[in-house]
């Protein structure tokens, strides 16, 4: 009979092999933070290793997901109607994962000109060095994308509404054209938080979002998700995720799990405030145009109305052509409640000017993007008013 060594541990052993904490009747509403690289097997015969294990409720190694990460992945998949969601450390790494899952040397990829900047930079830099050719297309192309598809086209990207200038794409038309040529379509669905636009119902093959934004919701976490519905995308993304050793910290996943509980109420509040503020800005003499898909004056409005169930917290303003850049930068610097910073989706309102942005269709006026957080609307309008007054006094 084996000797019971449990009761004979010296203090060194006790420290390095602490008792497992029994959870017993402790039933919390929160998903526990499970940290773990090593997963212990009951016997040598039980050893397994593979990223598909999680689908069978088995664990083999932390990199394939701890229970915390897999619970978050399952909740995102459920929200988006996906078969599976894979988690990565940021929205940008979700974009990179998709490229590497679907493209190889000799591939041709189509990326809309209004896509998130680092997406286009990745395509034009590192991917080009690997022999992947990215071609930039007009986001309004719709079914016309068929004319750009080649025999080597491996992926069509969509981002709708587009970063900064908010063009809404005709995703179903793009999907129809791409699928007719056997090409999968990827969508950056960050604006919609994976919920305001139903990517899979509109035919998209792989949908990513920066959970950093709305799901995290407090400007304190970076995380990305890649969601798939069909078997071939599941295998491609899963194999690539594993090969690259991508993973997500359980602590970060726990923050996003908490964020999800208030996502709906935050999205509703931010939608209301952003719309009111966008409408107010449209009445200001310094403003040439407001780019907000829910405003009937915005180009993509009809498509937005057809395909989306709501609008989000971000929109942009194009200042009048005749106003010099210094005027706009003075305005941004004069804001006190809107903070100057990248990213969006959190409780604090943000602003960012894009003085060098090359989007000729909007004229030469400087473009400023706003994220409207959870502050009272009147306080934000008061801030905008005082900043515009500072500029008027100075000019
Ligand atoms: C549309 C969009 N996609 C992806 C990302 C990248 O997300 P992350 O900051 O988590 O890398 C961003 C970040 O600003 C974004 O705006």
Coordinates of C-alpha atoms and ligand atoms in Angstrom, one line a residue:
X1 CA 0.0 0.0 0.0
X2 CA 1.3 3.5 -0.9
X3 CA 2.5 5.6 2.1
X4 CA 0.3 8.7 2.9
X5 CA 2.9 11.5 2.4
X6 CA 0.3 14.2 2.7
X7 CA 0.6 14.4 6.5
X8 CA 4.3 14.2 6.6
X9 CA 5.2 17.4 4.6
X10 CA 7.9 19.6 6.0
X11 CA 7.4 23.4 5.7
X12 CA 9.2 23.6 2.4
X13 CA 6.9 21.1 0.8
X14 CA 3.9 22.8 2.4
X15 CA 4.9 26.1 0.7
X16 CA 5.5 24.7 -2.7
X17 CA 2.4 22.4 -2.8
X18 CA -0.3 24.3 -0.9
X19 CA -3.7 22.6 -0.4
X20 CA -6.1 23.2 -3.2
X21 CA -8.8 25.6 -2.0
X22 CA -12.1 23.8 -1.9
X23 CA -15.0 25.9 -3.2
X24 CA -17.7 23.8 -1.5
X25 CA -20.9 25.7 -1.0
X26 CA -19.4 29.1 -1.9
X27 CA -21.5 30.2 -4.8
X28 CA -20.4 33.6 -6.1
X29 CA -22.0 35.4 -9.1
X30 CA -18.5 36.2 -10.4
X31 CA -16.5 33.9 -12.7
X32 CA -13.4 33.0 -10.7
X33 CA -10.0 34.0 -12.1
X34 CA -8.3 30.8 -12.9
X35 CA -4.6 31.2 -13.4
X36 CA -2.7 28.3 -14.8
X37 CA -0.2 27.2 -17.3
X38 CA 0.3 23.7 -16.2
X39 CA -2.9 21.5 -16.0
X40 CA -2.5 18.4 -13.8
X41 CA -3.6 15.1 -15.2
X42 CA -4.8 12.3 -12.9
X43 CA -2.6 9.7 -14.7
X44 CA -0.2 9.4 -17.6
X45 CA -2.9 7.7 -19.6
X46 CA -5.1 10.9 -19.3
X47 CA -2.6 13.1 -21.0
X48 CA -3.9 15.1 -23.9
X49 CA -2.8 18.1 -25.9
X50 CA -4.6 20.2 -28.4
X51 CA -6.6 23.3 -28.9
X52 CA -9.8 21.5 -29.7
X53 CA -9.9 20.0 -26.1
X54 CA -11.8 23.0 -24.8
X55 CA -14.7 22.1 -27.1
X56 CA -15.0 18.8 -25.3
X57 CA -14.8 20.4 -21.9
X58 CA -11.3 19.2 -21.3
X59 CA -8.2 21.1 -20.3
X60 CA -4.7 20.3 -21.3
X61 CA -2.5 23.4 -21.0
X62 CA -3.2 27.0 -20.1
X63 CA -2.4 28.3 -23.5
X64 CA -5.6 26.8 -24.9
X65 CA -7.6 28.7 -22.3
X66 CA -8.2 28.7 -18.6
X67 CA -11.8 28.2 -17.4
X68 CA -12.0 32.1 -17.1
X69 CA -10.8 32.7 -20.7
X70 CA -13.0 30.0 -22.1
X71 CA -16.1 31.3 -20.2
X72 CA -15.4 34.8 -21.8
X73 CA -14.9 33.2 -25.2
X74 CA -18.2 31.3 -24.8
X75 CA -20.1 34.4 -23.8
X76 CA -18.8 36.4 -26.8
X77 CA -19.5 33.5 -29.1
X78 CA -23.1 33.3 -27.7
X79 CA -23.6 37.1 -28.2
X80 CA -22.3 37.0 -31.8
X81 CA -24.0 33.7 -32.7
X82 CA -20.5 32.2 -33.4
X83 CA -19.5 28.6 -33.2
X84 CA -16.3 29.6 -31.4
X85 CA -14.5 32.7 -30.3
X86 CA -10.7 32.8 -29.9
X87 CA -9.2 35.3 -27.5
X88 CA -6.0 37.3 -28.0
X89 CA -4.2 40.0 -26.2
X90 CA -5.5 43.0 -28.2
X91 CA -7.7 44.0 -31.1
X92 CA -4.7 44.5 -33.3
X93 CA -3.5 40.9 -32.6
X94 CA -7.0 39.7 -33.5
X95 CA -6.5 41.4 -36.9
X96 CA -3.0 39.8 -37.3
X97 CA -4.4 36.4 -36.4
X98 CA -7.0 36.6 -39.1
X99 CA -4.5 37.6 -41.8
X100 CA -2.2 34.7 -40.9
X101 CA -5.0 32.3 -40.7
X102 CA -6.3 33.0 -44.2
X103 CA -3.3 34.3 -46.2
X104 CA 0.1 32.9 -47.2
X105 CA 2.9 33.9 -49.6
X106 CA 1.3 34.8 -52.9
X107 CA -2.0 35.8 -51.4
X108 CA -3.9 38.9 -52.4
X109 CA -6.0 40.7 -49.8
X110 CA -8.5 43.5 -50.2
X111 CA -8.7 46.1 -47.4
X112 CA -11.0 49.2 -47.3
X113 CA -9.2 52.5 -47.3
X114 CA -11.0 53.6 -44.1
X115 CA -9.8 50.6 -42.1
X116 CA -8.2 51.0 -38.7
X117 CA -4.7 52.5 -39.4
X118 CA -2.5 49.7 -37.9
X119 CA -4.5 47.1 -39.9
X120 CA -3.4 48.8 -43.1
X121 CA 0.1 49.3 -41.8
X122 CA 0.4 45.6 -41.0
X123 CA -0.8 44.8 -44.5
X124 CA 1.6 47.3 -46.2
X125 CA 4.6 46.4 -44.0
X126 CA 5.1 43.0 -42.4
X127 CA 2.6 41.1 -44.6
X128 CA 4.1 42.5 -47.8
X129 CA 7.5 41.3 -46.6
X130 CA 6.0 37.9 -46.3
X131 CA 4.8 38.0 -49.9
X132 CA 1.2 38.9 -49.2
X133 CA -0.2 41.7 -51.4
X134 CA -2.8 44.0 -49.9
X135 CA -4.8 46.2 -52.2
X136 CA -6.8 49.1 -50.7
X137 CA -10.3 49.6 -52.0
X138 CA -13.0 52.3 -51.7
X139 CA -15.3 51.3 -48.8
X140 CA -18.4 52.3 -50.8
X141 CA -17.6 49.8 -53.5
X142 CA -20.3 47.3 -52.5
X143 CA -20.9 44.6 -55.2
X144 CA -18.3 46.3 -57.4
X145 CA -15.6 44.6 -55.3
X146 CA -16.1 41.6 -57.7
X147 CA -14.0 43.6 -60.2
X148 CA -11.0 43.5 -57.8
X149 CA -11.1 39.9 -56.9
X150 CA -8.3 37.8 -58.5
X151 CA -7.6 34.1 -58.5
X152 CA -5.0 34.7 -55.7
X153 CA -7.5 36.7 -53.5
X154 CA -7.6 35.0 -50.1
X155 CA -9.5 37.4 -48.0
X156 CA -11.7 40.5 -48.2
X157 CA -11.7 42.8 -45.1
X158 CA -14.6 45.0 -44.2
X159 CA -14.8 47.6 -41.4
X160 CA -18.1 49.2 -41.0
X161 CA -18.5 52.0 -40.0
X162 CA -14.9 52.8 -40.9
X163 CA -12.5 54.1 -38.4
X164 CA -12.6 57.9 -38.1
X165 CA -14.7 58.7 -41.2
X166 CA -17.6 56.3 -40.4
X167 CA -18.4 55.1 -43.9
X168 CA -21.0 52.3 -43.7
X169 CA -20.2 49.4 -46.1
X170 CA -22.7 47.3 -48.0
X171 CA -21.4 44.1 -46.3
X172 CA -24.0 41.7 -47.7
X173 CA -23.2 42.9 -51.3
X174 CA -19.5 42.5 -50.6
X175 CA -20.1 39.0 -49.1
X176 CA -22.1 37.9 -52.1
X177 CA -19.4 39.0 -54.5
X178 CA -16.6 37.5 -52.5
X179 CA -18.4 34.2 -51.9
X180 CA -19.3 33.9 -55.6
X181 CA -15.5 33.7 -56.1
X182 CA -14.9 31.4 -53.1
X183 CA -13.2 34.2 -51.0
X184 CA -13.9 34.5 -47.3
X185 CA -14.9 37.9 -45.7
X186 CA -13.5 39.2 -42.4
X187 CA -15.1 42.0 -40.5
X188 CA -13.8 44.4 -37.9
X189 CA -17.0 44.6 -35.9
X190 CA -15.5 46.7 -33.1
X191 CA -17.9 49.7 -33.6
X192 CA -20.9 47.4 -33.2
X193 CA -19.4 45.7 -30.1
X194 CA -20.3 42.5 -31.9
X195 CA -24.0 43.1 -31.1
X196 CA -25.3 46.2 -33.1
X197 CA -24.4 44.4 -36.4
X198 CA -25.0 40.7 -36.8
X199 CA -21.9 39.7 -38.7
X200 CA -22.9 36.1 -39.3
X201 CA -26.5 36.8 -40.3
X202 CA -25.0 39.1 -43.0
X203 CA -22.7 36.3 -44.3
X204 CA -19.4 37.3 -42.8
X205 CA -17.0 34.3 -42.3
X206 CA -14.8 35.7 -39.5
X207 CA -15.6 38.6 -37.2
X208 CA -13.2 40.3 -34.8
X209 CA -13.6 43.0 -32.2
X210 CA -11.3 44.9 -29.9
X211 CA -12.8 43.9 -26.6
X212 CA -10.6 46.7 -25.4
X213 CA -13.4 49.1 -26.3
X214 CA -17.0 48.5 -25.3
X215 CA -16.8 45.0 -23.7
X216 CA -13.9 46.1 -21.4
X217 CA -15.6 49.5 -21.2
X218 CA -13.4 51.2 -18.6
X219 CA -10.2 52.0 -20.5
X220 CA -8.1 49.7 -18.4
X221 CA -7.8 46.5 -20.4
X222 CA -6.6 45.3 -23.8
X223 CA -8.1 42.2 -25.4
X224 CA -9.3 41.0 -28.8
X225 CA -11.6 38.3 -30.1
X226 CA -11.9 36.4 -33.3
X227 CA -15.3 34.6 -33.9
X228 CA -16.1 32.0 -36.5
X229 CA -19.1 30.0 -37.5
X230 CA -18.1 27.5 -40.1
X231 CA -15.8 24.4 -39.7
X232 CA -13.1 25.6 -42.2
X233 CA -12.7 29.0 -40.5
X234 CA -12.8 27.3 -37.1
X235 CA -9.9 25.0 -38.1
X236 CA -7.9 27.7 -39.8
X237 CA -8.2 30.2 -36.9
X238 CA -7.8 27.6 -34.2
X239 CA -4.6 26.1 -35.8
X240 CA -3.1 29.5 -36.4
X241 CA -4.0 30.7 -32.8
X242 CA -2.2 27.6 -31.5
X243 CA 0.8 27.9 -33.8
X244 CA 1.4 31.5 -32.8
X245 CA 1.0 30.7 -29.1
X246 CA -1.6 33.4 -28.7
X247 CA -3.4 33.6 -25.4
X248 CA -5.3 35.9 -23.0
X249 CA -4.6 36.7 -19.4
X250 CA -7.3 35.4 -17.1
X251 CA -7.1 38.6 -15.1
X252 CA -7.9 40.6 -18.3
X253 CA -10.7 38.2 -19.2
X254 CA -12.2 38.6 -15.8
X255 CA -12.3 42.4 -16.3
X256 CA -14.1 41.9 -19.6
X257 CA -16.5 39.4 -18.1
X258 CA -17.5 42.1 -15.6
X259 CA -17.7 44.7 -18.4
X260 CA -20.1 42.5 -20.4
X261 CA -22.6 42.7 -17.5
X262 CA -23.1 46.5 -18.1
X263 CA -22.4 46.5 -21.8
X264 CA -26.1 47.0 -22.8
X265 CA -26.8 49.8 -20.4
X266 CA -23.6 51.6 -21.3
X267 CA -24.1 51.2 -25.0
X268 CA -27.7 52.6 -24.7
X269 CA -26.5 55.6 -22.7
X270 CA -23.6 56.4 -24.9
X271 CA -25.7 56.1 -28.1
X272 CA -28.2 58.6 -26.7
X273 CA -25.5 61.1 -25.6
X274 CA -23.4 60.7 -28.7
X275 CA -26.4 61.4 -31.0
X276 CA -27.4 64.5 -29.0
X277 CA -23.9 65.9 -29.0
X278 CA -23.4 65.1 -32.7
X279 CA -26.7 67.0 -33.5
X280 CA -25.6 69.9 -31.3
X281 CA -22.2 70.1 -33.1
X282 CA -23.9 70.1 -36.5
X283 CA -25.5 73.5 -35.6
X284 CA -22.1 75.1 -34.8
X285 CA -20.8 77.6 -37.4
X286 CA -17.2 76.2 -37.2
X287 CA -18.4 72.7 -38.2
X288 CA -18.7 71.7 -41.9
X289 CA -20.0 68.2 -41.5
X290 CA -20.8 65.6 -38.9
X291 CA -20.0 62.0 -39.7
X292 CA -22.4 59.9 -37.6
X293 CA -24.1 57.0 -39.4
X294 CA -27.4 57.5 -37.4
X295 CA -27.7 61.1 -38.7
X296 CA -29.8 61.2 -42.0
X297 CA -27.2 63.7 -43.4
X298 CA -24.5 61.1 -43.2
X299 CA -23.7 59.2 -46.4
X300 CA -24.0 55.7 -45.0
X301 CA -27.2 56.4 -43.2
X302 CA -29.5 54.2 -45.4
X303 CA -27.2 51.2 -45.1
X304 CA -26.8 51.8 -41.4
X305 CA -30.6 51.8 -41.0
X306 CA -31.0 48.7 -43.0
X307 CA -28.3 46.6 -41.3
X308 CA -27.6 47.9 -37.7
X309 CA -29.8 47.8 -34.6
X310 CA -28.2 50.9 -33.1
X311 CA -25.3 53.4 -33.1
X312 CA -22.3 53.6 -30.9
X313 CA -20.4 56.3 -29.0
X314 CA -18.0 57.5 -31.7
X315 CA -18.5 60.0 -34.5
X316 CA -16.4 62.6 -36.3
X317 CA -16.6 66.2 -37.2
X318 CA -15.1 67.9 -40.2
X319 CA -14.3 71.5 -39.5
X320 CA -14.9 74.1 -42.2
X321 CA -12.3 74.0 -45.0
X322 CA -11.4 77.7 -44.4
X323 CA -10.5 77.2 -40.7
X324 CA -6.8 76.7 -40.3
X325 CA -5.5 73.6 -38.5
X326 CA -4.3 75.7 -35.6
X327 CA -7.9 76.7 -34.9
X328 CA -8.9 73.1 -34.6
X329 CA -5.9 72.1 -32.5
X330 CA -6.6 75.0 -30.2
X331 CA -10.2 73.8 -29.9
X332 CA -9.1 70.3 -29.0
X333 CA -6.5 71.5 -26.5
X334 CA -9.1 73.8 -24.9
X335 CA -11.4 70.9 -24.1
X336 CA -11.4 70.0 -20.4
X337 CA -13.9 67.2 -20.0
X338 CA -13.2 65.4 -23.3
X339 CA -9.7 64.0 -22.7
X340 CA -7.2 63.7 -25.6
X341 CA -6.4 60.0 -26.0
X342 CA -6.5 56.9 -28.3
X343 CA -9.1 54.2 -28.1
X344 CA -12.7 54.6 -27.1
X345 CA -15.6 52.7 -25.5
X346 CA -14.9 53.6 -21.9
X347 CA -16.7 55.8 -19.4
X348 CA -14.6 58.9 -20.1
X349 CA -15.3 61.0 -23.2
X350 CA -12.3 61.3 -25.5
X351 CA -11.3 63.5 -28.5
X352 CA -8.6 63.1 -31.1
X353 CA -7.8 65.4 -34.0
X354 CA -6.5 63.9 -37.3
X355 CA -4.7 66.8 -39.0
X356 CA -2.8 64.8 -41.5
X357 CA -5.6 62.4 -42.5
X358 CA -5.7 61.9 -46.3
X359 CA -9.5 61.6 -47.0
X360 CA -10.0 64.0 -49.9
X361 CA -13.7 63.3 -50.2
X362 CA -14.3 65.2 -47.0
X363 CA -12.5 68.3 -48.2
X364 CA -9.5 69.9 -46.6
X365 CA -11.1 70.7 -43.2
X366 CA -9.5 69.0 -40.1
X367 CA -11.3 65.9 -38.9
X368 CA -11.8 65.4 -35.2
X369 CA -13.2 62.2 -33.7
X370 CA -15.2 62.1 -30.5
X371 CA -16.0 59.2 -28.1
X372 CA -18.9 60.2 -25.8
X373 CA -18.7 58.4 -22.5
X374 CA -21.0 58.4 -19.5
X375 CA -20.7 62.0 -18.3
X376 CA -24.0 64.1 -18.2
X377 CA -24.7 65.5 -21.7
X378 CA -25.0 69.1 -20.5
X379 CA -21.5 69.0 -18.9
X380 CA -20.0 67.8 -22.2
X381 CA -21.9 70.4 -24.3
X382 CA -20.7 73.1 -21.8
X383 CA -17.1 71.9 -22.4
X384 CA -17.5 72.0 -26.2
X385 CA -19.1 75.5 -26.0
X386 CA -16.2 76.9 -23.9
X387 CA -13.6 75.4 -26.2
X388 CA -15.3 76.8 -29.3
X389 CA -15.5 80.2 -27.6
X390 CA -11.7 80.0 -26.8
X391 CA -11.1 79.6 -30.6
X392 CA -13.4 82.3 -31.7
X393 CA -11.8 84.8 -29.2
X394 CA -8.3 83.9 -30.5
X395 CA -9.1 84.2 -34.2
Ligands
LIG1 C1 -11.7 49.7 -35.3 C2 -10.6 49.2 -34.5 N1 -10.2 47.9 -34.6 C3 -9.2 47.4 -33.9 C4 -8.5 48.2 -33.0 C5 -7.4 47.6 -32.2 O1 -7.7 47.3 -30.9 P1 -6.6 47.3 -29.7 O2 -6.4 48.7 -29.3 O3 -7.2 46.4 -28.7 O4 -5.4 46.7 -30.3 C6 -8.9 49.5 -32.7 C7 -8.3 50.4 -31.7 O5 -8.4 51.6 -31.7 C8 -10.0 50.0 -33.5 O6 -10.4 51.3 -33.4

